[in-house]
GROMACS .gro file of C-alpha atoms in nm:
model
  127
    1MET     CA    1   1.320   0.887   1.192
    2GLU     CA    2   1.109   0.904   1.502
    3ALA     CA    3   1.090   0.597   1.726
    4ASP     CA    4   0.711   0.581   1.680
    5LEU     CA    5   0.749   0.560   1.304
    6LEU     CA    6   1.014   0.291   1.330
    7ASP     CA    7   0.787   0.088   1.561
    8GLU     CA    8   0.504   0.126   1.313
    9LEU     CA    9   0.719   0.011   1.022
   10GLU     CA   10   0.846  -0.283   1.224
   11ASN     CA   11   0.487  -0.389   1.294
   12ILE     CA   12   0.402  -0.365   0.923
   13ALA     CA   13   0.709  -0.568   0.828
   14ASN     CA   14   0.626  -0.833   1.088
   15ASN     CA   15   0.267  -0.856   0.966
   16LEU     CA   16   0.386  -0.903   0.610
   17LYS     CA   17   0.638  -1.169   0.713
   18HIS     CA   18   0.409  -1.365   0.945
   19HIS     CA   19   0.091  -1.368   0.740
   20SER     CA   20   0.085  -1.573   0.424
   21ASN     CA   21   0.065  -1.295   0.170
   22ASP     CA   22   0.021  -1.380  -0.196
   23LEU     CA   23   0.036  -1.026  -0.329
   24LEU     CA   24   0.295  -0.806  -0.156
   25HIS     CA   25   0.604  -0.824   0.054
   26TYR     CA   26   0.811  -0.577   0.254
   27GLU     CA   27   1.119  -0.475   0.059
   28ASN     CA   28   1.291  -0.202   0.261
   29CYS     CA   29   1.263   0.129   0.440
   30VAL     CA   30   1.532   0.382   0.346
   31ASP     CA   31   1.537   0.761   0.380
   32ARG     CA   32   1.176   0.785   0.503
   33CYS     CA   33   1.049   0.567   0.214
   34LEU     CA   34   0.877   0.235   0.282
   35THR     CA   35   0.877   0.007  -0.025
   36LEU     CA   36   0.639  -0.284  -0.073
   37SER     CA   37   0.664  -0.490  -0.391
   38SER     CA   38   0.443  -0.739  -0.571
   39LYS     CA   39   0.510  -1.109  -0.579
   40GLY     CA   40   0.317  -1.149  -0.903
   41THR     CA   41   0.435  -1.158  -1.262
   42GLU     CA   42   0.433  -0.778  -1.292
   43ASP     CA   43   0.699  -0.561  -1.129
   44ILE     CA   44   0.477  -0.340  -0.911
   45LYS     CA   45   0.617  -0.130  -0.627
   46PHE     CA   46   0.424   0.072  -0.369
   47ILE     CA   47   0.635   0.348  -0.215
   48PHE     CA   48   0.517   0.532   0.095
   49GLN     CA   49   0.713   0.856   0.139
   50PHE     CA   50   0.699   0.993   0.492
   51LYS     CA   51   0.720   1.369   0.540
   52PRO     CA   52   0.987   1.493   0.784
   53ASP     CA   53   0.705   1.587   1.022
   54TYR     CA   54   0.529   1.253   0.961
   55LEU     CA   55   0.362   1.237   1.303
   56ARG     CA   56   0.170   1.557   1.218
   57ASN     CA   57   0.139   1.545   0.839
   58GLY     CA   58   0.176   1.183   0.727
   59GLY     CA   59   0.306   1.134   0.376
   60GLU     CA   60   0.225   1.030   0.021
   61ALA     CA   61   0.203   0.695  -0.159
   62PHE     CA   62   0.320   0.628  -0.515
   63VAL     CA   63   0.276   0.325  -0.740
   64TYR     CA   64   0.536   0.211  -0.994
   65ARG     CA   65   0.517  -0.055  -1.266
   66ASN     CA   66   0.844  -0.163  -1.429
   67GLY     CA   67   1.012   0.147  -1.287
   68LYS     CA   68   0.753   0.390  -1.427
   69ARG     CA   69   0.534   0.589  -1.188
   70LEU     CA   70   0.164   0.525  -1.246
   71ASN     CA   71   0.010   0.801  -1.035
   72ASN     CA   72   0.115   1.158  -1.117
   73GLU     CA   73   0.037   1.287  -0.770
   74GLY     CA   74   0.096   1.105  -0.446
   75VAL     CA   75  -0.196   0.955  -0.258
   76PRO     CA   76  -0.191   1.135   0.081
   77PHE     CA   77  -0.208   0.942   0.407
   78ARG     CA   78  -0.204   1.066   0.765
   79HIS     CA   79  -0.079   0.765   0.961
   80LEU     CA   80  -0.016   0.411   0.845
   81SER     CA   81  -0.146   0.273   1.173
   82ASN     CA   82  -0.490   0.436   1.176
   83ILE     CA   83  -0.593   0.421   0.812
   84ILE     CA   84  -0.665   0.132   0.586
   85VAL     CA   85  -0.433   0.145   0.289
   86LEU     CA   86  -0.622  -0.065   0.042
   87ILE     CA   87  -0.460  -0.213  -0.264
   88MET     CA   88  -0.728  -0.402  -0.451
   89GLY     CA   89  -0.533  -0.632  -0.671
   90PHE     CA   90  -0.487  -0.531  -1.028
   91MET     CA   91  -0.812  -0.376  -1.145
   92ALA     CA   92  -0.832  -0.289  -1.512
   93VAL     CA   93  -0.955   0.067  -1.467
   94LYS     CA   94  -0.804   0.266  -1.752
   95ARG     CA   95  -0.566   0.222  -2.042
   96GLU     CA   96  -0.663  -0.145  -2.031
   97LYS     CA   97  -0.378  -0.193  -1.789
   98PRO     CA   98  -0.421  -0.329  -1.439
   99MET     CA   99  -0.420  -0.040  -1.193
  100PRO     CA  100  -0.394  -0.073  -0.815
  101TYR     CA  101  -0.667   0.106  -0.623
  102PHE     CA  102  -0.591   0.306  -0.311
  103ALA     CA  103  -0.837   0.430  -0.052
  104SER     CA  104  -0.728   0.610   0.262
  105ASN     CA  105  -1.068   0.610   0.434
  106PHE     CA  106  -1.216   0.272   0.354
  107SER     CA  107  -1.420   0.079   0.608
  108ALA     CA  108  -1.373  -0.290   0.676
  109ASN     CA  109  -1.739  -0.348   0.580
  110LEU     CA  110  -1.690  -0.178   0.244
  111PHE     CA  111  -1.380  -0.388   0.186
  112ALA     CA  112  -1.575  -0.706   0.267
  113GLU     CA  113  -1.850  -0.596   0.029
  114TYR     CA  114  -1.592  -0.538  -0.245
  115VAL     CA  115  -1.440  -0.883  -0.192
  116ASN     CA  116  -1.785  -1.047  -0.207
  117ASN     CA  117  -1.868  -0.867  -0.531
  118HIS     CA  118  -1.532  -0.932  -0.699
  119ALA     CA  119  -1.454  -1.295  -0.631
  120GLY     CA  120  -1.127  -1.399  -0.789
  121THR     CA  121  -0.970  -1.052  -0.778
  122PRO     CA  122  -0.658  -1.048  -0.558
  123CYS     CA  123  -0.708  -0.809  -0.266
  124ILE     CA  124  -0.515  -0.699   0.037
  125ALA     CA  125  -0.588  -0.456   0.319
  126PHE     CA  126  -0.342  -0.312   0.567
  127ILE     CA  127  -0.536  -0.213   0.877
   0.00000   0.00000   0.00000
């Protein structure tokens, strides 16, 4: 993996370790896959798969619950460092099951507005 990508992943891992985070923690990064997992009662994993040419084409994110993939197609991202990967808690969107929500182009103001309108819903933003 490119040195830039490793630096980026190290920064993400450090942010997760040094900020009190009630929702997610850094699990590992193996074979161009970064895994974050939930600390809650449900076994939720967020896997960010980096393309071999990551610096040009980014990668895709997948969400798993209890080992089963929740999103059929990966959520594309360009660079972890210049997008906000937003995981808004466990929103009951469909199938009456909590579903994480991803947004790759989500402004800080919109995130703040969401938090204000959904008090009590666990939220996290990686900026």
